[in-house]
């Protein structure tokens, strides 16, 4: 059966590397910062893009036959800020922004897109469509109204496509 994607993307960042970045455990991911309900869906970019192309035909070739080279990724998302009723940033609810606000911060991000709700906890065996180590760029203040938020551009340093949440702690 097909499943609509709305409300199905779980996105978690870690401020320290998991023991095995290519197979984080549910314990590691559930202890991370869950941004699933704090990121604007319309501009969430956490995906592979076209790979580099290697084009070195032989003299006798009469057509280009590109080979696929290094992988490329797009990383960027807008994150709502969270404030206390009494004023000032909410230290716990605004943890996501605190983690990404300094340019050059290295983080590890993991996204699941499946039949599970975005709010469902990570479990061993969950498929992560993209995990990886990424660096943040300077947060950008978007134009226009709406909620207070900042766009966080990033650069993937190491990407792990279609990996699985490992069993264990």
mmCIF file of C-alpha atoms in Angstrom:
data_model
loop_
_atom_site.group_PDB
_atom_site.id
_atom_site.type_symbol
_atom_site.label_atom_id
_atom_site.label_comp_id
_atom_site.label_asym_id
_atom_site.label_seq_id
_atom_site.Cartn_x
_atom_site.Cartn_y
_atom_site.Cartn_z
ATOM 1 C CA UNK A 1 0.000 0.000 0.000
ATOM 2 C CA UNK A 2 1.116 3.544 -0.640
ATOM 3 C CA UNK A 3 1.470 5.993 2.242
ATOM 4 C CA UNK A 4 1.109 9.770 2.096
ATOM 5 C CA UNK A 5 4.323 11.491 3.187
ATOM 6 C CA UNK A 6 2.690 14.249 5.255
ATOM 7 C CA UNK A 7 3.633 13.919 8.911
ATOM 8 C CA UNK A 8 5.966 10.974 8.266
ATOM 9 C CA UNK A 9 9.462 12.544 8.251
ATOM 10 C CA UNK A 10 11.348 12.106 11.525
ATOM 11 C CA UNK A 11 14.484 14.263 11.713
ATOM 12 C CA UNK A 12 16.925 14.050 14.601
ATOM 13 C CA UNK A 13 20.277 15.722 15.115
ATOM 14 C CA UNK A 14 23.067 14.624 17.433
ATOM 15 C CA UNK A 15 25.683 16.983 18.861
ATOM 16 C CA UNK A 16 28.154 14.132 19.348
ATOM 17 C CA UNK A 17 28.921 11.376 16.886
ATOM 18 C CA UNK A 18 27.210 8.043 17.438
ATOM 19 C CA UNK A 19 29.567 5.106 18.070
ATOM 20 C CA UNK A 20 28.944 3.995 14.480
ATOM 21 C CA UNK A 21 27.641 6.893 12.336
ATOM 22 C CA UNK A 22 26.598 4.411 9.622
ATOM 23 C CA UNK A 23 24.426 2.455 12.090
ATOM 24 C CA UNK A 24 23.311 4.594 15.042
ATOM 25 C CA UNK A 25 21.292 2.863 17.745
ATOM 26 C CA UNK A 26 17.740 3.755 18.740
ATOM 27 C CA UNK A 27 19.110 4.767 22.154
ATOM 28 C CA UNK A 28 21.531 7.251 20.556
ATOM 29 C CA UNK A 29 18.869 8.672 18.232
ATOM 30 C CA UNK A 30 16.156 8.948 20.886
ATOM 31 C CA UNK A 31 18.630 10.840 23.117
ATOM 32 C CA UNK A 32 19.267 13.326 20.285
ATOM 33 C CA UNK A 33 17.382 16.526 19.469
ATOM 34 C CA UNK A 34 14.162 15.664 17.649
ATOM 35 C CA UNK A 35 13.422 18.443 15.165
ATOM 36 C CA UNK A 36 10.463 16.706 13.512
ATOM 37 C CA UNK A 37 7.938 19.217 14.885
ATOM 38 C CA UNK A 38 10.280 22.225 14.869
ATOM 39 C CA UNK A 39 11.289 22.371 11.173
ATOM 40 C CA UNK A 40 9.184 24.030 8.455
ATOM 41 C CA UNK A 41 8.117 21.247 6.074
ATOM 42 C CA UNK A 42 7.988 23.414 2.936
ATOM 43 C CA UNK A 43 11.733 24.059 2.724
ATOM 44 C CA UNK A 44 13.224 20.973 4.411
ATOM 45 C CA UNK A 45 16.173 19.809 2.277
ATOM 46 C CA UNK A 46 17.879 16.660 3.518
ATOM 47 C CA UNK A 47 18.530 14.612 0.443
ATOM 48 C CA UNK A 48 20.963 13.209 -2.041
ATOM 49 C CA UNK A 49 21.330 15.190 -5.270
ATOM 50 C CA UNK A 50 22.963 14.289 -8.565
ATOM 51 C CA UNK A 51 26.423 12.793 -8.180
ATOM 52 C CA UNK A 52 29.510 14.276 -9.756
ATOM 53 C CA UNK A 53 30.103 13.110 -13.314
ATOM 54 C CA UNK A 54 33.315 11.637 -14.658
ATOM 55 C CA UNK A 55 33.585 12.130 -18.402
ATOM 56 C CA UNK A 56 36.704 10.674 -19.921
ATOM 57 C CA UNK A 57 35.801 9.019 -23.201
ATOM 58 C CA UNK A 58 38.368 7.234 -25.310
ATOM 59 C CA UNK A 59 39.434 8.792 -28.600
ATOM 60 C CA UNK A 60 37.331 6.244 -30.443
ATOM 61 C CA UNK A 61 34.109 6.931 -28.486
ATOM 62 C CA UNK A 62 31.581 8.986 -30.408
ATOM 63 C CA UNK A 63 29.243 9.664 -27.475
ATOM 64 C CA UNK A 64 29.582 10.727 -23.864
ATOM 65 C CA UNK A 65 29.279 7.872 -21.412
ATOM 66 C CA UNK A 66 29.479 9.551 -18.041
ATOM 67 C CA UNK A 67 30.371 7.551 -14.988
ATOM 68 C CA UNK A 68 29.054 8.483 -11.573
ATOM 69 C CA UNK A 69 31.602 10.000 -9.236
ATOM 70 C CA UNK A 70 31.372 11.451 -5.728
ATOM 71 C CA UNK A 71 27.959 11.764 -4.103
ATOM 72 C CA UNK A 72 26.406 15.165 -3.433
ATOM 73 C CA UNK A 73 23.784 16.182 -0.888
ATOM 74 C CA UNK A 74 21.586 19.155 -0.079
ATOM 75 C CA UNK A 75 21.233 20.256 3.532
ATOM 76 C CA UNK A 76 19.008 23.080 4.690
ATOM 77 C CA UNK A 77 15.979 23.709 6.850
ATOM 78 C CA UNK A 78 14.105 26.493 8.585
ATOM 79 C CA UNK A 79 13.789 26.120 12.318
ATOM 80 C CA UNK A 80 11.233 27.871 14.518
ATOM 81 C CA UNK A 81 12.545 29.562 17.649
ATOM 82 C CA UNK A 82 10.896 28.790 21.003
ATOM 83 C CA UNK A 83 10.421 31.379 23.766
ATOM 84 C CA UNK A 84 9.255 31.399 27.368
ATOM 85 C CA UNK A 85 5.961 33.120 28.323
ATOM 86 C CA UNK A 86 8.015 35.367 30.627
ATOM 87 C CA UNK A 87 10.353 36.245 27.749
ATOM 88 C CA UNK A 88 13.669 35.011 26.419
ATOM 89 C CA UNK A 89 14.540 31.785 24.665
ATOM 90 C CA UNK A 90 13.218 28.568 26.209
ATOM 91 C CA UNK A 91 16.387 26.594 27.091
ATOM 92 C CA UNK A 92 14.868 23.151 26.481
ATOM 93 C CA UNK A 93 12.398 23.844 23.644
ATOM 94 C CA UNK A 94 14.978 25.954 21.753
ATOM 95 C CA UNK A 95 17.749 23.323 22.006
ATOM 96 C CA UNK A 96 17.620 22.704 18.256
ATOM 97 C CA UNK A 97 18.427 26.304 17.416
ATOM 98 C CA UNK A 98 21.132 26.448 20.063
ATOM 99 C CA UNK A 99 22.761 23.407 18.422
ATOM 100 C CA UNK A 100 22.805 24.882 14.900
ATOM 101 C CA UNK A 101 23.277 28.622 15.404
ATOM 102 C CA UNK A 102 27.081 28.805 15.184
ATOM 103 C CA UNK A 103 28.601 28.626 11.699
ATOM 104 C CA UNK A 104 30.864 25.619 11.270
ATOM 105 C CA UNK A 105 29.251 23.474 13.955
ATOM 106 C CA UNK A 106 29.579 19.760 13.169
ATOM 107 C CA UNK A 107 26.444 17.713 13.808
ATOM 108 C CA UNK A 108 25.055 14.323 12.823
ATOM 109 C CA UNK A 109 21.572 14.189 11.329
ATOM 110 C CA UNK A 110 19.270 11.263 10.591
ATOM 111 C CA UNK A 111 15.939 11.239 8.741
ATOM 112 C CA UNK A 112 13.317 8.528 8.489
ATOM 113 C CA UNK A 113 10.504 8.633 5.930
ATOM 114 C CA UNK A 114 8.244 5.619 6.207
ATOM 115 C CA UNK A 115 4.754 4.557 7.228
ATOM 116 C CA UNK A 116 5.504 5.594 10.827
ATOM 117 C CA UNK A 117 4.453 8.964 12.206
ATOM 118 C CA UNK A 118 7.226 11.523 12.561
ATOM 119 C CA UNK A 119 6.523 11.597 16.289
ATOM 120 C CA UNK A 120 7.084 7.827 16.725
ATOM 121 C CA UNK A 121 10.291 6.962 18.572
ATOM 122 C CA UNK A 122 13.260 5.487 16.747
ATOM 123 C CA UNK A 123 13.405 1.677 16.878
ATOM 124 C CA UNK A 124 16.017 -0.875 15.871
ATOM 125 C CA UNK A 125 15.459 -1.830 12.259
ATOM 126 C CA UNK A 126 14.021 1.548 11.193
ATOM 127 C CA UNK A 127 15.232 2.603 7.770
ATOM 128 C CA UNK A 128 17.079 5.917 7.725
ATOM 129 C CA UNK A 129 16.821 7.317 4.209
ATOM 130 C CA UNK A 130 19.750 9.639 4.844
ATOM 131 C CA UNK A 131 22.090 10.004 7.770
ATOM 132 C CA UNK A 132 25.292 11.916 7.928
ATOM 133 C CA UNK A 133 27.760 14.322 9.389
ATOM 134 C CA UNK A 134 27.086 17.911 8.386
ATOM 135 C CA UNK A 135 28.402 21.397 9.085
ATOM 136 C CA UNK A 136 26.146 24.379 9.660
ATOM 137 C CA UNK A 137 26.436 27.712 7.912
ATOM 138 C CA UNK A 138 25.337 31.024 9.419
ATOM 139 C CA UNK A 139 21.580 31.064 10.123
ATOM 140 C CA UNK A 140 19.653 33.274 7.708
ATOM 141 C CA UNK A 141 16.659 35.407 8.653
ATOM 142 C CA UNK A 142 13.947 34.747 6.057
ATOM 143 C CA UNK A 143 11.914 37.603 4.579
ATOM 144 C CA UNK A 144 8.236 37.926 5.330
ATOM 145 C CA UNK A 145 6.008 37.249 8.274
ATOM 146 C CA UNK A 146 5.036 34.128 10.080
ATOM 147 C CA UNK A 147 6.624 32.678 13.184
ATOM 148 C CA UNK A 148 10.112 33.685 14.312
ATOM 149 C CA UNK A 149 12.442 31.277 12.501
ATOM 150 C CA UNK A 150 15.837 31.033 10.834
ATOM 151 C CA UNK A 151 16.969 29.125 7.754
ATOM 152 C CA UNK A 152 19.935 26.862 8.511
ATOM 153 C CA UNK A 153 22.032 26.052 5.431
ATOM 154 C CA UNK A 154 24.513 23.233 5.757
ATOM 155 C CA UNK A 155 27.082 21.130 3.971
ATOM 156 C CA UNK A 156 27.130 17.358 4.185
ATOM 157 C CA UNK A 157 30.578 16.066 5.093
ATOM 158 C CA UNK A 158 29.749 12.340 4.991
ATOM 159 C CA UNK A 159 26.413 10.942 3.889
ATOM 160 C CA UNK A 160 24.990 7.486 4.532
ATOM 161 C CA UNK A 161 22.156 6.484 2.218
ATOM 162 C CA UNK A 162 19.448 4.005 3.258
ATOM 163 C CA UNK A 163 21.009 2.708 6.444
ATOM 164 C CA UNK A 164 19.315 0.983 9.369
ATOM 165 C CA UNK A 165 18.953 1.816 13.049
ATOM 166 C CA UNK A 166 21.102 -0.705 14.897
ATOM 167 C CA UNK A 167 20.035 -2.813 17.853
ATOM 168 C CA UNK A 168 21.683 -2.210 21.214
ATOM 169 C CA UNK A 169 22.397 0.756 23.408
#
